[in-house]
Tab-separated table of C-alpha atoms and ligand atoms in Angstrom:
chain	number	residue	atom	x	y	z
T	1	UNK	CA	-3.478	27.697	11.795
T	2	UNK	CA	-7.031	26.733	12.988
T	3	UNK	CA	-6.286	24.554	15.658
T	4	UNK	CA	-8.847	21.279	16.780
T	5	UNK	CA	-8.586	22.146	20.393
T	6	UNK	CA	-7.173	25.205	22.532
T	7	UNK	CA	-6.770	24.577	26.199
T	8	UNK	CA	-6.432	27.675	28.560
T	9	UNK	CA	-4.282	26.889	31.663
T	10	UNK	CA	-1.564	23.913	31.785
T	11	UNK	CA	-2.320	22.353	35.296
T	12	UNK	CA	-3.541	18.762	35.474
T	13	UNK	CA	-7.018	19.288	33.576
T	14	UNK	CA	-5.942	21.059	30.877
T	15	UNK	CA	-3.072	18.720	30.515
T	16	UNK	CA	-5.177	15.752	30.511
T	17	UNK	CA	-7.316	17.476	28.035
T	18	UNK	CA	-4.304	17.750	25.512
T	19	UNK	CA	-3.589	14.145	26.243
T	20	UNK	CA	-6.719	13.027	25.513
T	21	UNK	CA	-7.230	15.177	22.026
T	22	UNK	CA	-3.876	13.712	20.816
T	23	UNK	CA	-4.477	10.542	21.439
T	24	UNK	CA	-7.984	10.780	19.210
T	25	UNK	CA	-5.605	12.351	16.671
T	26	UNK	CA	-6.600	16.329	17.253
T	27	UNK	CA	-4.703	19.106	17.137
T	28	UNK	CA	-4.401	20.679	20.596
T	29	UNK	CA	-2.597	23.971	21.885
T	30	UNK	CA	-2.727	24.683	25.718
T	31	UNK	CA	-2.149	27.889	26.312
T	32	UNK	CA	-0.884	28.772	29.832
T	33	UNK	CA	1.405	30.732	32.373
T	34	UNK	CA	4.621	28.437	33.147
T	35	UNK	CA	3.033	25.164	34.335
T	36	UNK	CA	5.765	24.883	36.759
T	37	UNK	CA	4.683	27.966	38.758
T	38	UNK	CA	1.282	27.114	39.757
T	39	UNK	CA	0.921	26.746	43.583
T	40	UNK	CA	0.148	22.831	42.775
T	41	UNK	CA	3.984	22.725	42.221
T	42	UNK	CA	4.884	23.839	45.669
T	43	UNK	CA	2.604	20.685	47.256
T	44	UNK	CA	5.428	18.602	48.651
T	45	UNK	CA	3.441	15.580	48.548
T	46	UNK	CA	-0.081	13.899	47.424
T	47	UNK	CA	-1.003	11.614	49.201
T	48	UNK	CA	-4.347	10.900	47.308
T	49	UNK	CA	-3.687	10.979	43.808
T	50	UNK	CA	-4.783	6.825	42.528
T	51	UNK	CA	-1.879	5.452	41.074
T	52	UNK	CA	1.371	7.869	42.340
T	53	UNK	CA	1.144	7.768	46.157
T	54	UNK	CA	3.059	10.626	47.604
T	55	UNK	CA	4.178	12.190	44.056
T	56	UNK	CA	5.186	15.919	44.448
T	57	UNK	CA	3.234	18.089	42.388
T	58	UNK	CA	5.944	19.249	40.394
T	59	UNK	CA	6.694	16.204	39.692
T	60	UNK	CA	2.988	14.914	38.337
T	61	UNK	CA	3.131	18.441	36.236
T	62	UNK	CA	6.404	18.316	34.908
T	63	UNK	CA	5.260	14.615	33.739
T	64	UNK	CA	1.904	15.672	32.330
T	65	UNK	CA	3.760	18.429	30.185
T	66	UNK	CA	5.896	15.814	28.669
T	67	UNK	CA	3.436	13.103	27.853
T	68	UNK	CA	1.520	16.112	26.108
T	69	UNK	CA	4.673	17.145	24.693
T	70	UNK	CA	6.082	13.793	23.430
T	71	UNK	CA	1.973	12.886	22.042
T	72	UNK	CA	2.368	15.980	20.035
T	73	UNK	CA	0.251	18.804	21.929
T	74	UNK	CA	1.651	22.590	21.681
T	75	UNK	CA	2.235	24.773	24.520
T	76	UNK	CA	2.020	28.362	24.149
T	77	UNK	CA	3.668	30.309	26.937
T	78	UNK	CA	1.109	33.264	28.389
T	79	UNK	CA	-2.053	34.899	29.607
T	80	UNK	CA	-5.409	34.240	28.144
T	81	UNK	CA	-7.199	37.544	28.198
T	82	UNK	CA	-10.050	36.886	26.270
T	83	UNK	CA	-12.230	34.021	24.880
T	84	UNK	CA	-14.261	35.009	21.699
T	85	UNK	CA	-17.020	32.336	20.192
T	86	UNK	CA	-17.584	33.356	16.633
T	87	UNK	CA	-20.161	30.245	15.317
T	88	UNK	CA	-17.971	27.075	14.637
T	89	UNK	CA	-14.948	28.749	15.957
T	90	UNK	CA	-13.155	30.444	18.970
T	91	UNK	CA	-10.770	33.108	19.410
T	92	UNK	CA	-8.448	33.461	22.372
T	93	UNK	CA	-6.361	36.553	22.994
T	94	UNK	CA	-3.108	35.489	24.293
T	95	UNK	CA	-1.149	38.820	25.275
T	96	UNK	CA	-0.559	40.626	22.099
T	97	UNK	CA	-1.486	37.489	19.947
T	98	UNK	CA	-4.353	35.480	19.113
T	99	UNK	CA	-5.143	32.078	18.450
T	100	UNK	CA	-8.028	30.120	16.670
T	101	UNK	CA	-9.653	26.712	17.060
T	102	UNK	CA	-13.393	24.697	16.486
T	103	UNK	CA	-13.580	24.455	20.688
T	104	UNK	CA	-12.069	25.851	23.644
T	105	UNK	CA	-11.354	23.949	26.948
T	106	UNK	CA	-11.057	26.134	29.881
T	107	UNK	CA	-9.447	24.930	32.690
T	108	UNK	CA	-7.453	27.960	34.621
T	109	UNK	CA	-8.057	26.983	37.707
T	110	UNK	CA	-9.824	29.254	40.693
T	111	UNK	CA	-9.389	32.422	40.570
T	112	UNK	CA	-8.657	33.734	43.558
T	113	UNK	CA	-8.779	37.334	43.136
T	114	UNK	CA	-11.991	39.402	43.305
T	115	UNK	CA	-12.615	42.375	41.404
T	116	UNK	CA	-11.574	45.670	42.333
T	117	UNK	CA	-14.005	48.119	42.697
T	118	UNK	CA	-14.452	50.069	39.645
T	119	UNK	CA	-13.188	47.431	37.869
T	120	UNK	CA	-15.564	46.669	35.809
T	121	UNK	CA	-17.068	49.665	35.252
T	122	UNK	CA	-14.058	51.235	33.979
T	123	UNK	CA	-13.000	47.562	31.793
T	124	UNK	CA	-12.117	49.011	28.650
T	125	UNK	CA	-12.439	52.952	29.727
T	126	UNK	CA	-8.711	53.099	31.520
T	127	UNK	CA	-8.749	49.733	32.635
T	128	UNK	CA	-6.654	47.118	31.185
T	129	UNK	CA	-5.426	43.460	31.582
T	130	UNK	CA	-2.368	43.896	29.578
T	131	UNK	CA	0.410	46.598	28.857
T	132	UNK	CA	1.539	44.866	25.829
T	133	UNK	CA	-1.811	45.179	23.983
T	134	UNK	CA	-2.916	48.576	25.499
T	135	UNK	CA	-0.016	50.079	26.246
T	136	UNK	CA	0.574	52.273	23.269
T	137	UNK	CA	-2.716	54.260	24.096
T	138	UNK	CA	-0.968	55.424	27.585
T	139	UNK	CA	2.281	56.594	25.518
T	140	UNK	CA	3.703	60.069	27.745
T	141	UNK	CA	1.038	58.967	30.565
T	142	UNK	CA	0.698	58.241	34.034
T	143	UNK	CA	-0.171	54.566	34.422
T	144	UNK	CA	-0.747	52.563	37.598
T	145	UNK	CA	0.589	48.905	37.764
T	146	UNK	CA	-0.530	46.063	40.326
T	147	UNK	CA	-0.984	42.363	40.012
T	148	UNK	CA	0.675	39.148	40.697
T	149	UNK	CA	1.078	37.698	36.853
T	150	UNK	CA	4.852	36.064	36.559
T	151	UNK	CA	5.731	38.554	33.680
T	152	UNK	CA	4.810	41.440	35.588
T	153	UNK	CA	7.992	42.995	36.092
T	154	UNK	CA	8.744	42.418	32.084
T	155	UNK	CA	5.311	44.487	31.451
T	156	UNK	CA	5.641	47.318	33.941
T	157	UNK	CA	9.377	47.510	31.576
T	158	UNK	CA	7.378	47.703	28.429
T	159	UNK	CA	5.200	50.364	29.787
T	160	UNK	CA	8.500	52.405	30.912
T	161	UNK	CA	9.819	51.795	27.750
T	162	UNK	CA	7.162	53.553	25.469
T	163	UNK	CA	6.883	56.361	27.571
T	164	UNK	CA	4.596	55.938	30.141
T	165	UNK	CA	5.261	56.863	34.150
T	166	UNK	CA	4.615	54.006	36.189
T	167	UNK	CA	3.384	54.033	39.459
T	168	UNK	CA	3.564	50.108	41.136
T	169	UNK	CA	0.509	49.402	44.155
T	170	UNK	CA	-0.343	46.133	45.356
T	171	UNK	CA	-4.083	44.898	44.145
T	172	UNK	CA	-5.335	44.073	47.730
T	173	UNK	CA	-8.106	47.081	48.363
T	174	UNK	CA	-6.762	49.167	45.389
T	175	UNK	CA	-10.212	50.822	44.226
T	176	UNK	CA	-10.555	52.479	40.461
T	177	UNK	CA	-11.614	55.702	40.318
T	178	UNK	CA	-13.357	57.503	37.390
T	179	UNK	CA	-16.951	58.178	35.885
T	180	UNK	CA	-17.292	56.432	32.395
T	181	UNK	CA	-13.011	57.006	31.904
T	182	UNK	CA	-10.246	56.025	34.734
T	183	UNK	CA	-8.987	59.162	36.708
T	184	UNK	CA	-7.103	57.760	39.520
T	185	UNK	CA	-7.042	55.288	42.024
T	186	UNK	CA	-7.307	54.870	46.082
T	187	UNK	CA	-5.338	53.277	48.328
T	188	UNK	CA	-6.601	51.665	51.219
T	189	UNK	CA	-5.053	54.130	53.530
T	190	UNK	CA	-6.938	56.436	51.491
T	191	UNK	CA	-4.291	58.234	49.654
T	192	UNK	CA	-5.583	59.006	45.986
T	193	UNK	CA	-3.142	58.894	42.987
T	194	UNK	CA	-4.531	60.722	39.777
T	195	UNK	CA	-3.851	58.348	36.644
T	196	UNK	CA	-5.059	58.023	33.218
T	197	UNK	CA	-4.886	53.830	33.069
T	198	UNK	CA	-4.498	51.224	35.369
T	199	UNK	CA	-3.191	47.511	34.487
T	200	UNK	CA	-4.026	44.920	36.449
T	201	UNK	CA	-1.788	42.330	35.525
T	202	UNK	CA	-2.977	39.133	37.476
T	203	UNK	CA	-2.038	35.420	36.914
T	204	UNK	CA	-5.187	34.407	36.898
T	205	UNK	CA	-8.702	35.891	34.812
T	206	UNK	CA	-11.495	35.280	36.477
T	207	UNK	CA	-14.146	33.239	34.039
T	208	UNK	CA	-16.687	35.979	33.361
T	209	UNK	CA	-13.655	38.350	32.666
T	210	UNK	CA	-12.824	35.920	30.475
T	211	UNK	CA	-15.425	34.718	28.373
T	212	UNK	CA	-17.874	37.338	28.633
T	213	UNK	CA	-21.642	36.094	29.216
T	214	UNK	CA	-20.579	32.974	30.736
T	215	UNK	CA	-23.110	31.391	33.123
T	216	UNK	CA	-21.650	30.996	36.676
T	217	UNK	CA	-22.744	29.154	39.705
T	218	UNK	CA	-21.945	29.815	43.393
T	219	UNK	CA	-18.801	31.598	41.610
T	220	UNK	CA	-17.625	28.395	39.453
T	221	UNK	CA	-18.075	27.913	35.775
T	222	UNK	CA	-21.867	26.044	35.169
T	223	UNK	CA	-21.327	22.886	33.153
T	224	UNK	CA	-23.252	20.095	32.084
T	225	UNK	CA	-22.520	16.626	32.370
T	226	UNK	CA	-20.553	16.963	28.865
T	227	UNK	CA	-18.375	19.728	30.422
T	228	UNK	CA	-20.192	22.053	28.525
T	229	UNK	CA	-20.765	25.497	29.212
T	230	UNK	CA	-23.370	28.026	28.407
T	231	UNK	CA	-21.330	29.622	25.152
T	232	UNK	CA	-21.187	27.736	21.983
T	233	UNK	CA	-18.144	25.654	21.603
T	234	UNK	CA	-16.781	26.302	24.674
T	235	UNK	CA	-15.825	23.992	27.612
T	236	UNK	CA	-14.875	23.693	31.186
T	237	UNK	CA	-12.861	21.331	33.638
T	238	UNK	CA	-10.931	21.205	36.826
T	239	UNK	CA	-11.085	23.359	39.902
T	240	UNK	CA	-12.739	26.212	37.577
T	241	UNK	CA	-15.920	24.244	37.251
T	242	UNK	CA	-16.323	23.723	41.528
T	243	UNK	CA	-16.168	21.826	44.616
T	244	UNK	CA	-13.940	19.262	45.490
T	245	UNK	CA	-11.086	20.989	44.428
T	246	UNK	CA	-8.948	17.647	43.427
T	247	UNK	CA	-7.284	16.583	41.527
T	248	UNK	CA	-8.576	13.368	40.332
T	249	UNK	CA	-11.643	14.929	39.334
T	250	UNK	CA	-9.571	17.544	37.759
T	251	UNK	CA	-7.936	15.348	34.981
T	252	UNK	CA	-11.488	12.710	34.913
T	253	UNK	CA	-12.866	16.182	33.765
T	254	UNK	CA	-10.290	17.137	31.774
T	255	UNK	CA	-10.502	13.505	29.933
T	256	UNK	CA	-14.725	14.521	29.206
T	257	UNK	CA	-14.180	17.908	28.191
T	258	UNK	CA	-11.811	17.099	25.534
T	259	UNK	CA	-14.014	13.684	24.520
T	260	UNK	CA	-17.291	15.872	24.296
T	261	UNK	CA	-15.495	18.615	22.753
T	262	UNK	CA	-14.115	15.980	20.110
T	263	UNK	CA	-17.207	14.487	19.253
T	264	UNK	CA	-19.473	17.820	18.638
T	265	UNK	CA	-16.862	18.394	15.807
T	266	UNK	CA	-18.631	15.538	13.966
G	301	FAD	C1	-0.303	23.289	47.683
G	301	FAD	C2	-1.411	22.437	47.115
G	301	FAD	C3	-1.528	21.125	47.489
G	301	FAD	C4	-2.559	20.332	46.939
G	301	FAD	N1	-2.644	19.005	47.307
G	301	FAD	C5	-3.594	18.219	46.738
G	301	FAD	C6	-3.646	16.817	47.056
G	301	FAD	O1	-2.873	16.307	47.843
G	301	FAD	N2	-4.625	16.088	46.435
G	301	FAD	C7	-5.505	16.629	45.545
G	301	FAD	O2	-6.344	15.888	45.000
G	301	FAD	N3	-5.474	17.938	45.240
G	301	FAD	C8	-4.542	18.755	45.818
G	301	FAD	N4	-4.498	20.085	45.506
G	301	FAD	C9	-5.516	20.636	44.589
G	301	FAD	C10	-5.120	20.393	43.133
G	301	FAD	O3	-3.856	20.949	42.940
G	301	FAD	C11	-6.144	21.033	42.182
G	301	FAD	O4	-7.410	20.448	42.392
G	301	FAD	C12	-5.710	20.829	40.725
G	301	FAD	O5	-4.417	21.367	40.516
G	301	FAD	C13	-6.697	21.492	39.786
G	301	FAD	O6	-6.234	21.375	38.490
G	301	FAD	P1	-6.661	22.412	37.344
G	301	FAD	O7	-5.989	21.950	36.119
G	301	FAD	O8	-8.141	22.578	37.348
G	301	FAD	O9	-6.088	23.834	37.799
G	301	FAD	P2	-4.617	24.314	38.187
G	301	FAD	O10	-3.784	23.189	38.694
G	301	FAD	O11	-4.834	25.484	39.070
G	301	FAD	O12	-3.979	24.778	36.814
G	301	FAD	C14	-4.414	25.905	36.137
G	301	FAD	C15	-3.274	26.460	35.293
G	301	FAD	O13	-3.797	27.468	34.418
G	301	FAD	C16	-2.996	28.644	34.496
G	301	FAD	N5	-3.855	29.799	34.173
G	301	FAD	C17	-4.849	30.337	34.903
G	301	FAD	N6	-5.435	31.352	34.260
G	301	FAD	C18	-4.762	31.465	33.089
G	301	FAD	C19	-4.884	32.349	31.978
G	301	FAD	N7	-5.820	33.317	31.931
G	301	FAD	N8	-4.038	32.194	30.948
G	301	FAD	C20	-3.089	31.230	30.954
G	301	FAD	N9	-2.922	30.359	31.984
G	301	FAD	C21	-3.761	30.478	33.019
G	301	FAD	C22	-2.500	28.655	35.926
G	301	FAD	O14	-1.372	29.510	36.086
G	301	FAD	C23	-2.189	27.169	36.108
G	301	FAD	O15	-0.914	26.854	35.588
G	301	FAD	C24	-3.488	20.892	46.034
G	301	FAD	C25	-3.360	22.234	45.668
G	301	FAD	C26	-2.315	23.012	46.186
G	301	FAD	C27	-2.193	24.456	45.748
């Protein structure tokens, strides 16, 4: 199915995004990690948010996934990995799967996470965002695991399961070794571990990561007033796009993403 809208991430923008496409009638599938685990959900109160003085944030998300939910929106459990415009429509790898529609809204959030060094050098050559896709290449190997995504523990398994040895590290200061293919990685105490692929299996994607050849400024997604970002078909909104990191502008952004993206379809 060749959905109107796909949404990556399920916090307030993207949310509002769905709301918005259902109520013109659009199909809409966010696709996201649990909604319920972002950090937002931990906020014990907002005390800013017009409307709902002092809501919780799980609260406001738990409500935003319904009213998507009950207006008809789909929500597809997982990691975006990659975002693919292909002339009047774009692909999104989710996991092992992937999903079509005429626009894409993007709206993961910051990424916090920098990237390792020899990260992207090695993308592709060893280095991996997910053992469910790549996996079977590493089949009888030694594979190194770090990241902070909520499924990690059900990848490193998979991994285990085919075959591979797994070696666990945490991200911070991990550096990827190798010249054109990954042969190990470093430590920041400086211990070296030989390895022939490394996953780094983070929550969040950072844009260009995502959407390759996506114009950034100061870090953020560049957007027009439309929401509208330097690939074809493909939009922005929410925390991803910049300063003030709020969320009333979050979900006013949300609303023009999906509105713009809506009426480029003609
Ligand atoms: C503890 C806390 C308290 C806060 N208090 C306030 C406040 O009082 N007032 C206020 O205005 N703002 C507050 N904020 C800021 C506010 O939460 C953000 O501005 C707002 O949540 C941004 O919404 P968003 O939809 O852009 O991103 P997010 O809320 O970050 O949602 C993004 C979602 O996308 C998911 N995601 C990311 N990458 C991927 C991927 N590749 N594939 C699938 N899913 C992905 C994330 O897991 C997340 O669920 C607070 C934030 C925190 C953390």
């Amino acid at each position: 199915m060749k959905y109107d809208l796909l949404i990556v991430g399920g916090g307030p923008a993207g949310l509002t995004a769905a709301i918005h496409a259902r109520a013109r009638n659009k199909s809409a599938l966010v696709i996201s990690n649990e909604p319920t685990a972002s950090p937002l959900c931990r906020a014990p109160r907002m005390a800013n948010y017009p409307g709902l003085p002092g809501v919780t944030g799980l609260e406001l998300v738990e409500r935003l996934v319904a009213q998507a939910r009950d207006m008809g929106a789909e929500l597809k459990i997982g990691r975006a990995l990659s975002v693919l415009p292909m002339g009047g429509s774009v692909m999104v790898s989710v996991e092992n799967d992937a999903v079509e529609g005429s626009a894409v809204i993007l709206a993961p959030g910051v990424s916090r996470a920098a990237p390792l060094r020899g990260e992207r050098e090695l993308l592709g050559q060893g280095v991996s965002y997910c053992a469910t896709c790549d996996g079977m290449f590493y089949r009888g190997k030694d594979v190194v695991c770090a990241g902070d995504a909520p499924n990690f523990e059900e990848e490193v398994e998979f991994l285990r399961s085919i075959g591979c040895r797994v070696a666990v590290k945490r991200l911070a200061g991990l550096e990827i070794l190798g010249e054109g293919r990954v042969s190990g990685v470093r430590e920041p105490s400086g211990e070296t571990a030989p390895c022939d692929g490394v996953f780094l299996l983070r929550a969040s994607i950072a844009p260009a990561q995502l959407a390759p050849g996506l114009e950034l400024e100061g870090g953020y997604i560049k957007v027009d007033e439309r929401m509208a970002t330097s690939l074809p078909g493909v939009y922005a909104a929410g925390d991803c796009t910049g300063q003030p990191l709020q969320l009333a502008r979050a979900v006013g952004q949300g609303q023009t993403a999906a509105h713009f993206a809506i009426e480029a379809m003609g």
